[in-house]
Amino acid sequence: MLCQNCNKNEANMHMKRIINGRAAEVHLCSDCARSLGYGEAFSGMGFSFADFFGDFLLKNESLASSVRCGFCGKTFEEIATDGKMGCAECYNSFYEKLLPSLTRVHGKTAHIGKRPINAGGGDALNIEELKTRLEKAVLNQDFETAAKLRDEIKALLSKGGEA
Amino acid sequence: MSAKWYLGTGAQNDVVISTSIHIARNITQFPFPATLSLQDKLKVNAIVKDAASSVTDYRFNYYEMKMLSQSEVVSLAERHLVSPEFASSRDGRALLLTEDEAVSIMLNEEDHIRLQVMYAGFALDEAYRTADRIDTSLNTKLDFAFDDKLGFLSQDPASLGTGMKASVVLHLPGLVTTSQITRLITTVSKLGLSLRGSYGEGAAAKGDLFRLSNTITLGISEKAAIENLKSIALQIAAQERVAREEIFKAPVTEDRIYRAYGVLKYARLIDTAEFMELISLVRLGAVKGIINMECSEIEAMMIQMQPATISLSVDRPLDRIERDKLRAQLVRHNLK
Ligand SMILES: [Zn+2]
Ligand SMILES: [Zn+2]
């Protein structure tokens, strides 16, 4: 079998990886495997879906449910199979089912830390940056951008800017 | 061309090679990348590209991954600017990259946005400050998927919460030689961190390079996660220094370093694995003051000698022998 990356050398590394949501066998020559960084922590930010859903898959294999996410249409079984949530709404649809895995992996289930501006997380730094850009826009006579920036600043100020 | 991030020198440079911060974000109105149509992926690329153009102080070049050659893509992975997964499938994916390569944004990898800030040496606070600023700046243009309880929503439920992974690359020849790595990997995993080979797995890590990262993102603030990582990294660095002192008591260590330097200086063919093994020893010697080289030169070589990156330095495809020959030639030139 030839290496899937270079299609030149004989593949001598055979690995199971999750690619585009499917567990796929990857066949690479040792050069390509090394150069593609297989075995490196940078990829996938550290967790494989087997670590995450491992218990769920073992305990609930027979559990068949056809509840679909109202936004993207994915079922929880599909998510547990490929390890990928379909969309933000999936977290609402399948919250209860996710909870055991979340607790096991993170130890906790409530977020602490940064919040996005669209969820009331605007901070002083942001407003300053927007103001600087507003000044620039006015200087450049780009009034369309200036109007948008003014709205953004107003929106941030009205949210109170608390973290 | 401006200097790349890895040409800088940072604090704790005897052990800590580089620092990076990754932040995962998704835009509210689109499903996550795995369920996203190609057309919508292109839309996401365009929207983020536009938002990035208004980030002050950072200028991003935009690359559609499909437009790049195989060597170019693999070289991006070798330089840790994109993940291997990102390189494996290029449809609908794009990259925003600053000229100095310190800031990269992968579009439509596991999440719509994977922001990475990479600095030389030990610079967790600085790297986070930059990442945080760019993230916030993008957020003024884009709404990010977020839940009060779960934090930033990601395609990968293992990065819920802050969606932030911090990591440092450590050079640990002392701990490898004294066989302490396996124990360390176990200890670290109990502290919510992971320690893995930066090129290659476990104790067989190429060049004795290891990446230490936080694995927990939910229920811990960015600041706490970074402080935790910082204190463990400093403890490992201290242990590494003790181990180095220990191995330098045996004359064989100095001998191995000079031999490594000799081979690198005179070899006519050298593959990546041998290069990484020998350059690790040379780096150890440079830190000790035995070898007259700057660590930053060595780190730059470690990146430039990777197979695809080396192939990019010439305009034609190279077979393995040609590449090993070119590598040996470049290494000799660097050691002059
Ligand atoms: Zn290959
Ligand atoms: Zn969904």
PDB file of C-alpha atoms in Angstrom, chain B residues 12-278:
ATOM      1  CA  GLN B  12      13.737  30.160  30.634  1.00  0.00           C
ATOM      2  CA  ASN B  13      15.292  29.495  27.240  1.00  0.00           C
ATOM      3  CA  ASP B  14      17.582  26.717  28.498  1.00  0.00           C
ATOM      4  CA  VAL B  15      14.510  24.480  28.830  1.00  0.00           C
ATOM      5  CA  VAL B  16      11.448  26.248  27.435  1.00  0.00           C
ATOM      6  CA  ILE B  17      11.529  26.590  23.651  1.00  0.00           C
ATOM      7  CA  SER B  18       8.191  28.162  22.864  1.00  0.00           C
ATOM      8  CA  THR B  19       4.795  29.093  24.220  1.00  0.00           C
ATOM      9  CA  SER B  20       1.468  28.911  22.461  1.00  0.00           C
ATOM     10  CA  ILE B  21      -2.133  29.754  23.186  1.00  0.00           C
ATOM     11  CA  HIS B  22      -4.988  28.218  21.205  1.00  0.00           C
ATOM     12  CA  ILE B  23      -8.500  29.603  21.351  1.00  0.00           C
ATOM     13  CA  ALA B  24     -11.504  27.837  19.778  1.00  0.00           C
ATOM     14  CA  ARG B  25     -14.539  29.879  18.715  1.00  0.00           C
ATOM     15  CA  ASN B  26     -17.651  29.319  16.628  1.00  0.00           C
ATOM     16  CA  ILE B  27     -19.954  31.799  14.984  1.00  0.00           C
ATOM     17  CA  THR B  28     -23.537  31.614  16.274  1.00  0.00           C
ATOM     18  CA  GLN B  29     -25.498  31.429  13.054  1.00  0.00           C
ATOM     19  CA  PHE B  30     -23.649  28.473  11.489  1.00  0.00           C
ATOM     20  CA  PRO B  31     -23.504  24.764  12.395  1.00  0.00           C
ATOM     21  CA  PHE B  32     -20.031  23.501  13.367  1.00  0.00           C
ATOM     22  CA  PRO B  33     -17.568  22.682  10.537  1.00  0.00           C
ATOM     23  CA  ALA B  34     -18.212  18.909  10.364  1.00  0.00           C
ATOM     24  CA  THR B  35     -21.892  19.501   9.554  1.00  0.00           C
ATOM     25  CA  LEU B  36     -21.301  22.641   7.509  1.00  0.00           C
ATOM     26  CA  SER B  37     -21.754  22.629   3.721  1.00  0.00           C
ATOM     27  CA  LEU B  38     -18.835  23.685   1.551  1.00  0.00           C
ATOM     28  CA  GLN B  39     -20.760  26.782   0.532  1.00  0.00           C
ATOM     29  CA  ASP B  40     -21.298  27.805   4.163  1.00  0.00           C
ATOM     30  CA  LYS B  41     -17.660  27.069   4.972  1.00  0.00           C
ATOM     31  CA  LEU B  42     -16.644  29.544   2.297  1.00  0.00           C
ATOM     32  CA  LYS B  43     -19.074  32.041   3.837  1.00  0.00           C
ATOM     33  CA  VAL B  44     -17.490  31.519   7.260  1.00  0.00           C
ATOM     34  CA  ASN B  45     -14.041  32.050   5.725  1.00  0.00           C
ATOM     35  CA  ALA B  46     -15.132  35.292   4.146  1.00  0.00           C
ATOM     36  CA  ILE B  47     -16.788  36.599   7.305  1.00  0.00           C
ATOM     37  CA  VAL B  48     -13.818  35.821   9.544  1.00  0.00           C
ATOM     38  CA  LYS B  49     -11.346  37.154   6.993  1.00  0.00           C
ATOM     39  CA  ASP B  50     -13.301  40.393   6.969  1.00  0.00           C
ATOM     40  CA  ALA B  51     -13.440  40.553  10.774  1.00  0.00           C
ATOM     41  CA  ALA B  52      -9.695  39.890  10.984  1.00  0.00           C
ATOM     42  CA  SER B  53      -8.965  42.779   8.661  1.00  0.00           C
ATOM     43  CA  SER B  54     -10.267  45.170  11.310  1.00  0.00           C
ATOM     44  CA  VAL B  55      -8.108  43.839  14.135  1.00  0.00           C
ATOM     45  CA  THR B  56      -5.812  46.718  14.975  1.00  0.00           C
ATOM     46  CA  ASP B  57      -2.027  46.198  14.968  1.00  0.00           C
ATOM     47  CA  TYR B  58      -2.181  42.811  13.235  1.00  0.00           C
ATOM     48  CA  ARG B  59      -2.108  42.302   9.500  1.00  0.00           C
ATOM     49  CA  PHE B  60      -3.170  38.876   8.307  1.00  0.00           C
ATOM     50  CA  ASN B  61      -2.391  37.204   5.017  1.00  0.00           C
ATOM     51  CA  TYR B  62      -5.200  34.963   3.848  1.00  0.00           C
ATOM     52  CA  TYR B  63      -4.630  31.538   2.274  1.00  0.00           C
ATOM     53  CA  GLU B  64      -7.258  29.189   0.873  1.00  0.00           C
ATOM     54  CA  MET B  65      -5.778  25.812   1.698  1.00  0.00           C
ATOM     55  CA  LYS B  66      -6.818  24.442  -1.696  1.00  0.00           C
ATOM     56  CA  MET B  67      -4.581  26.959  -3.410  1.00  0.00           C
ATOM     57  CA  LEU B  68      -1.429  25.739  -1.654  1.00  0.00           C
ATOM     58  CA  SER B  69       0.828  22.895  -2.794  1.00  0.00           C
ATOM     59  CA  GLN B  70       1.134  19.718  -0.739  1.00  0.00           C
ATOM     60  CA  SER B  71       4.621  20.729   0.439  1.00  0.00           C
ATOM     61  CA  GLU B  72       3.405  24.154   1.471  1.00  0.00           C
ATOM     62  CA  VAL B  73       0.582  22.667   3.527  1.00  0.00           C
ATOM     63  CA  VAL B  74       2.777  20.057   5.210  1.00  0.00           C
ATOM     64  CA  SER B  75       5.388  22.705   5.917  1.00  0.00           C
ATOM     65  CA  LEU B  76       2.700  24.759   7.712  1.00  0.00           C
ATOM     66  CA  ALA B  77       2.067  21.712   9.910  1.00  0.00           C
ATOM     67  CA  GLU B  78       5.797  21.240  10.516  1.00  0.00           C
ATOM     68  CA  ARG B  79       6.014  24.831  11.638  1.00  0.00           C
ATOM     69  CA  HIS B  80       3.044  24.154  13.950  1.00  0.00           C
ATOM     70  CA  LEU B  81       0.966  26.801  12.199  1.00  0.00           C
ATOM     71  CA  VAL B  82      -1.784  24.334  11.355  1.00  0.00           C
ATOM     72  CA  SER B  83      -2.667  20.946  12.822  1.00  0.00           C
ATOM     73  CA  PRO B  84      -1.960  17.717  10.926  1.00  0.00           C
ATOM     74  CA  GLU B  85      -5.741  17.193  10.674  1.00  0.00           C
ATOM     75  CA  PHE B  86      -6.095  20.593   9.087  1.00  0.00           C
ATOM     76  CA  ALA B  87      -3.465  19.642   6.520  1.00  0.00           C
ATOM     77  CA  SER B  88      -5.131  16.292   5.814  1.00  0.00           C
ATOM     78  CA  SER B  89      -8.254  17.729   4.184  1.00  0.00           C
ATOM     79  CA  ARG B  90      -8.168  21.107   2.516  1.00  0.00           C
ATOM     80  CA  ASP B  91     -11.629  21.704   1.062  1.00  0.00           C
ATOM     81  CA  GLY B  92     -13.317  24.756   2.523  1.00  0.00           C
ATOM     82  CA  ARG B  93     -10.464  25.471   4.887  1.00  0.00           C
ATOM     83  CA  ALA B  94      -8.422  28.622   5.058  1.00  0.00           C
ATOM     84  CA  LEU B  95      -5.663  30.167   7.102  1.00  0.00           C
ATOM     85  CA  LEU B  96      -5.041  33.685   8.315  1.00  0.00           C
ATOM     86  CA  LEU B  97      -1.398  34.232   9.146  1.00  0.00           C
ATOM     87  CA  THR B  98       0.666  37.212  10.234  1.00  0.00           C
ATOM     88  CA  GLU B  99       3.971  37.847   8.465  1.00  0.00           C
ATOM     89  CA  ASP B 100       6.028  36.869  11.528  1.00  0.00           C
ATOM     90  CA  GLU B 101       3.910  33.686  11.876  1.00  0.00           C
ATOM     91  CA  ALA B 102       3.275  34.476  15.542  1.00  0.00           C
ATOM     92  CA  VAL B 103      -0.488  34.608  15.026  1.00  0.00           C
ATOM     93  CA  SER B 104      -2.411  32.115  12.924  1.00  0.00           C
ATOM     94  CA  ILE B 105      -6.120  31.502  12.597  1.00  0.00           C
ATOM     95  CA  MET B 106      -7.274  28.176  11.178  1.00  0.00           C
ATOM     96  CA  LEU B 107     -10.704  28.473   9.610  1.00  0.00           C
ATOM     97  CA  ASN B 108     -13.054  25.486   9.543  1.00  0.00           C
ATOM     98  CA  GLU B 109     -10.794  23.036  11.301  1.00  0.00           C
ATOM     99  CA  GLU B 110     -12.572  21.461  14.325  1.00  0.00           C
ATOM    100  CA  ASP B 111     -14.162  24.851  14.952  1.00  0.00           C
ATOM    101  CA  HIS B 112     -14.911  27.825  12.713  1.00  0.00           C
ATOM    102  CA  ILE B 113     -12.054  29.676  14.360  1.00  0.00           C
ATOM    103  CA  ARG B 114      -8.901  28.252  15.884  1.00  0.00           C
ATOM    104  CA  LEU B 115      -6.721  31.152  16.907  1.00  0.00           C
ATOM    105  CA  GLN B 116      -3.111  30.436  17.785  1.00  0.00           C
ATOM    106  CA  VAL B 117      -0.504  32.772  19.221  1.00  0.00           C
ATOM    107  CA  MET B 118       3.034  31.430  19.392  1.00  0.00           C
ATOM    108  CA  TYR B 119       6.012  33.117  21.073  1.00  0.00           C
ATOM    109  CA  ALA B 120       9.607  32.050  21.633  1.00  0.00           C
ATOM    110  CA  GLY B 121      10.576  30.996  25.135  1.00  0.00           C
ATOM    111  CA  PHE B 122       8.377  31.149  28.210  1.00  0.00           C
ATOM    112  CA  ALA B 123       5.773  33.830  27.585  1.00  0.00           C
ATOM    113  CA  LEU B 124       2.382  32.535  28.690  1.00  0.00           C
ATOM    114  CA  ASP B 125       1.029  35.845  29.963  1.00  0.00           C
ATOM    115  CA  GLU B 126       2.145  37.798  26.905  1.00  0.00           C
ATOM    116  CA  ALA B 127       0.832  35.157  24.522  1.00  0.00           C
ATOM    117  CA  TYR B 128      -2.507  35.027  26.310  1.00  0.00           C
ATOM    118  CA  ARG B 129      -2.810  38.822  26.336  1.00  0.00           C
ATOM    119  CA  THR B 130      -2.328  38.891  22.566  1.00  0.00           C
ATOM    120  CA  ALA B 131      -4.740  36.005  21.964  1.00  0.00           C
ATOM    121  CA  ASP B 132      -7.342  37.567  24.246  1.00  0.00           C
ATOM    122  CA  ARG B 133      -7.088  40.888  22.468  1.00  0.00           C
ATOM    123  CA  ILE B 134      -7.463  39.392  19.003  1.00  0.00           C
ATOM    124  CA  ASP B 135     -10.323  37.181  20.195  1.00  0.00           C
ATOM    125  CA  THR B 136     -12.143  40.185  21.654  1.00  0.00           C
ATOM    126  CA  SER B 137     -11.489  42.198  18.560  1.00  0.00           C
ATOM    127  CA  LEU B 138     -12.955  39.473  16.306  1.00  0.00           C
ATOM    128  CA  ASN B 139     -15.883  39.287  18.707  1.00  0.00           C
ATOM    129  CA  THR B 140     -16.768  42.927  18.043  1.00  0.00           C
ATOM    130  CA  LYS B 141     -17.590  41.796  14.486  1.00  0.00           C
ATOM    131  CA  LEU B 142     -18.773  38.236  15.087  1.00  0.00           C
ATOM    132  CA  ASP B 143     -21.166  36.694  17.620  1.00  0.00           C
ATOM    133  CA  PHE B 144     -19.618  33.636  19.264  1.00  0.00           C
ATOM    134  CA  ALA B 145     -21.599  30.544  20.260  1.00  0.00           C
ATOM    135  CA  PHE B 146     -21.764  30.613  24.054  1.00  0.00           C
ATOM    136  CA  ASP B 147     -23.806  29.131  26.863  1.00  0.00           C
ATOM    137  CA  ASP B 148     -23.937  30.530  30.398  1.00  0.00           C
ATOM    138  CA  LYS B 149     -23.221  27.136  31.910  1.00  0.00           C
ATOM    139  CA  LEU B 150     -21.026  25.486  29.307  1.00  0.00           C
ATOM    140  CA  GLY B 151     -19.043  28.502  28.166  1.00  0.00           C
ATOM    141  CA  PHE B 152     -17.823  28.788  24.587  1.00  0.00           C
ATOM    142  CA  LEU B 153     -19.472  26.085  22.523  1.00  0.00           C
ATOM    143  CA  SER B 154     -17.179  23.923  20.448  1.00  0.00           C
ATOM    144  CA  GLN B 155     -17.600  21.065  18.032  1.00  0.00           C
ATOM    145  CA  ASP B 156     -15.378  19.125  20.418  1.00  0.00           C
ATOM    146  CA  PRO B 157     -17.077  18.885  23.843  1.00  0.00           C
ATOM    147  CA  ALA B 158     -13.662  18.331  25.428  1.00  0.00           C
ATOM    148  CA  SER B 159     -12.807  21.995  24.824  1.00  0.00           C
ATOM    149  CA  LEU B 160     -15.998  23.534  26.235  1.00  0.00           C
ATOM    150  CA  GLY B 161     -15.698  26.321  28.752  1.00  0.00           C
ATOM    151  CA  THR B 162     -12.874  28.695  27.972  1.00  0.00           C
ATOM    152  CA  GLY B 163     -12.038  26.917  24.695  1.00  0.00           C
ATOM    153  CA  MET B 164      -8.482  27.842  25.555  1.00  0.00           C
ATOM    154  CA  LYS B 165      -5.470  25.552  25.469  1.00  0.00           C
ATOM    155  CA  ALA B 166      -2.136  26.874  26.581  1.00  0.00           C
ATOM    156  CA  SER B 167       1.062  24.979  25.944  1.00  0.00           C
ATOM    157  CA  VAL B 168       4.813  25.198  26.240  1.00  0.00           C
ATOM    158  CA  VAL B 169       7.379  23.178  24.317  1.00  0.00           C
ATOM    159  CA  LEU B 170      10.099  21.906  26.629  1.00  0.00           C
ATOM    160  CA  HIS B 171      13.537  20.536  25.784  1.00  0.00           C
ATOM    161  CA  LEU B 172      14.085  17.676  28.228  1.00  0.00           C
ATOM    162  CA  PRO B 173      17.270  15.750  27.316  1.00  0.00           C
ATOM    163  CA  GLY B 174      18.217  15.449  30.995  1.00  0.00           C
ATOM    164  CA  LEU B 175      14.933  13.871  32.054  1.00  0.00           C
ATOM    165  CA  VAL B 176      14.965  11.591  28.981  1.00  0.00           C
ATOM    166  CA  THR B 177      18.527  10.400  29.645  1.00  0.00           C
ATOM    167  CA  THR B 178      17.763   9.735  33.301  1.00  0.00           C
ATOM    168  CA  SER B 179      14.549   7.859  32.326  1.00  0.00           C
ATOM    169  CA  GLN B 180      12.189  10.128  34.231  1.00  0.00           C
ATOM    170  CA  ILE B 181       9.787  11.013  31.415  1.00  0.00           C
ATOM    171  CA  THR B 182       7.277   8.184  31.866  1.00  0.00           C
ATOM    172  CA  ARG B 183       6.864   8.987  35.542  1.00  0.00           C
ATOM    173  CA  LEU B 184       6.471  12.661  34.713  1.00  0.00           C
ATOM    174  CA  ILE B 185       3.794  12.007  32.088  1.00  0.00           C
ATOM    175  CA  THR B 186       1.735  10.108  34.685  1.00  0.00           C
ATOM    176  CA  THR B 187       2.171  12.757  37.372  1.00  0.00           C
ATOM    177  CA  VAL B 188       1.250  15.588  35.061  1.00  0.00           C
ATOM    178  CA  SER B 189      -1.918  13.869  33.825  1.00  0.00           C
ATOM    179  CA  LYS B 190      -3.251  13.854  37.392  1.00  0.00           C
ATOM    180  CA  LEU B 191      -2.916  17.634  37.457  1.00  0.00           C
ATOM    181  CA  GLY B 192      -5.158  18.312  34.470  1.00  0.00           C
ATOM    182  CA  LEU B 193      -2.239  18.658  32.076  1.00  0.00           C
ATOM    183  CA  SER B 194      -0.749  16.537  29.338  1.00  0.00           C
ATOM    184  CA  LEU B 195       2.901  16.039  28.428  1.00  0.00           C
ATOM    185  CA  ARG B 196       3.524  14.540  24.999  1.00  0.00           C
ATOM    186  CA  GLY B 197       6.259  14.321  22.422  1.00  0.00           C
ATOM    187  CA  SER B 198       6.289  17.362  20.201  1.00  0.00           C
ATOM    188  CA  TYR B 199       7.522  15.255  17.269  1.00  0.00           C
ATOM    189  CA  GLY B 200       6.833  11.574  17.985  1.00  0.00           C
ATOM    190  CA  GLU B 201       5.315   9.854  20.999  1.00  0.00           C
ATOM    191  CA  GLY B 202       6.280   9.374  24.645  1.00  0.00           C
ATOM    192  CA  ALA B 203       9.872   8.721  25.621  1.00  0.00           C
ATOM    193  CA  ALA B 204      10.787   8.304  21.926  1.00  0.00           C
ATOM    194  CA  ALA B 205      10.018  11.979  21.313  1.00  0.00           C
ATOM    195  CA  LYS B 206      12.269  13.323  18.572  1.00  0.00           C
ATOM    196  CA  GLY B 207      14.810  15.874  19.693  1.00  0.00           C
ATOM    197  CA  ASP B 208      13.708  15.385  23.327  1.00  0.00           C
ATOM    198  CA  LEU B 209      11.017  17.995  22.673  1.00  0.00           C
ATOM    199  CA  PHE B 210       7.817  17.754  24.690  1.00  0.00           C
ATOM    200  CA  ARG B 211       4.645  19.755  24.746  1.00  0.00           C
ATOM    201  CA  LEU B 212       2.984  20.487  28.083  1.00  0.00           C
ATOM    202  CA  SER B 213      -0.659  21.640  27.787  1.00  0.00           C
ATOM    203  CA  ASN B 214      -3.742  22.052  29.914  1.00  0.00           C
ATOM    204  CA  THR B 215      -6.476  19.491  29.223  1.00  0.00           C
ATOM    205  CA  ILE B 216      -9.235  20.965  31.393  1.00  0.00           C
ATOM    206  CA  THR B 217     -11.153  23.927  29.999  1.00  0.00           C
ATOM    207  CA  LEU B 218     -14.481  23.831  31.824  1.00  0.00           C
ATOM    208  CA  GLY B 219     -14.844  25.215  35.332  1.00  0.00           C
ATOM    209  CA  ILE B 220     -11.419  26.847  35.315  1.00  0.00           C
ATOM    210  CA  SER B 221     -10.712  30.404  34.227  1.00  0.00           C
ATOM    211  CA  GLU B 222      -8.117  31.219  31.560  1.00  0.00           C
ATOM    212  CA  LYS B 223      -5.979  32.856  34.199  1.00  0.00           C
ATOM    213  CA  ALA B 224      -6.117  29.897  36.594  1.00  0.00           C
ATOM    214  CA  ALA B 225      -5.362  27.419  33.799  1.00  0.00           C
ATOM    215  CA  ILE B 226      -2.358  29.485  32.746  1.00  0.00           C
ATOM    216  CA  GLU B 227      -1.074  29.887  36.312  1.00  0.00           C
ATOM    217  CA  ASN B 228      -1.386  26.140  36.815  1.00  0.00           C
ATOM    218  CA  LEU B 229       0.507  25.397  33.600  1.00  0.00           C
ATOM    219  CA  LYS B 230       3.131  27.984  34.464  1.00  0.00           C
ATOM    220  CA  SER B 231       3.888  26.531  37.878  1.00  0.00           C
ATOM    221  CA  ILE B 232       4.104  22.943  36.586  1.00  0.00           C
ATOM    222  CA  ALA B 233       6.307  24.026  33.660  1.00  0.00           C
ATOM    223  CA  LEU B 234       8.677  25.787  36.064  1.00  0.00           C
ATOM    224  CA  GLN B 235       8.834  22.697  38.272  1.00  0.00           C
ATOM    225  CA  ILE B 236       9.626  20.492  35.287  1.00  0.00           C
ATOM    226  CA  ALA B 237      12.270  22.984  34.136  1.00  0.00           C
ATOM    227  CA  ALA B 238      13.857  22.865  37.602  1.00  0.00           C
ATOM    228  CA  GLN B 239      13.879  19.044  37.527  1.00  0.00           C
ATOM    229  CA  GLU B 240      15.411  19.132  34.061  1.00  0.00           C
ATOM    230  CA  ARG B 241      18.238  21.357  35.305  1.00  0.00           C
ATOM    231  CA  VAL B 242      18.972  18.968  38.157  1.00  0.00           C
ATOM    232  CA  ALA B 243      18.969  16.037  35.704  1.00  0.00           C
ATOM    233  CA  ARG B 244      21.337  17.906  33.383  1.00  0.00           C
ATOM    234  CA  GLU B 245      23.768  18.523  36.226  1.00  0.00           C
ATOM    235  CA  GLU B 246      23.604  14.840  37.005  1.00  0.00           C
ATOM    236  CA  ILE B 247      24.322  13.662  33.442  1.00  0.00           C
ATOM    237  CA  PHE B 248      27.172  16.152  32.993  1.00  0.00           C
ATOM    238  CA  LYS B 249      28.997  14.412  35.872  1.00  0.00           C
ATOM    239  CA  ALA B 250      29.656  11.543  33.471  1.00  0.00           C
ATOM    240  CA  PRO B 251      32.306  12.419  30.830  1.00  0.00           C
ATOM    241  CA  VAL B 252      30.263  10.523  28.249  1.00  0.00           C
ATOM    242  CA  THR B 253      27.757  13.373  28.045  1.00  0.00           C
ATOM    243  CA  GLU B 254      30.315  15.904  26.882  1.00  0.00           C
ATOM    244  CA  ASP B 255      31.705  13.303  24.495  1.00  0.00           C
ATOM    245  CA  ARG B 256      28.247  12.647  23.008  1.00  0.00           C
ATOM    246  CA  ILE B 257      27.716  16.377  22.500  1.00  0.00           C
ATOM    247  CA  TYR B 258      31.016  16.863  20.649  1.00  0.00           C
ATOM    248  CA  ARG B 259      30.386  13.753  18.555  1.00  0.00           C
ATOM    249  CA  ALA B 260      26.922  15.016  17.660  1.00  0.00           C
ATOM    250  CA  TYR B 261      28.411  18.339  16.633  1.00  0.00           C
ATOM    251  CA  GLY B 262      31.073  16.538  14.606  1.00  0.00           C
ATOM    252  CA  VAL B 263      28.558  14.438  12.713  1.00  0.00           C
ATOM    253  CA  LEU B 264      26.328  17.437  12.002  1.00  0.00           C
ATOM    254  CA  LYS B 265      29.331  19.422  10.815  1.00  0.00           C
ATOM    255  CA  TYR B 266      30.686  16.786   8.438  1.00  0.00           C
ATOM    256  CA  ALA B 267      27.816  14.469   7.436  1.00  0.00           C
ATOM    257  CA  ARG B 268      26.868  14.431   3.757  1.00  0.00           C
ATOM    258  CA  LEU B 269      23.474  12.756   4.213  1.00  0.00           C
ATOM    259  CA  ILE B 270      21.260  13.218   7.230  1.00  0.00           C
ATOM    260  CA  ASP B 271      17.613  12.295   7.758  1.00  0.00           C
ATOM    261  CA  THR B 272      15.185  14.119  10.059  1.00  0.00           C
ATOM    262  CA  ALA B 273      15.318  11.555  12.872  1.00  0.00           C
ATOM    263  CA  GLU B 274      19.112  11.578  13.117  1.00  0.00           C
ATOM    264  CA  PHE B 275      19.197  15.339  12.775  1.00  0.00           C
ATOM    265  CA  MET B 276      16.732  15.806  15.633  1.00  0.00           C
ATOM    266  CA  GLU B 277      18.637  13.404  17.883  1.00  0.00           C
ATOM    267  CA  LEU B 278      21.960  15.147  17.263  1.00  0.00           C
TER     268      LEU B 278
END
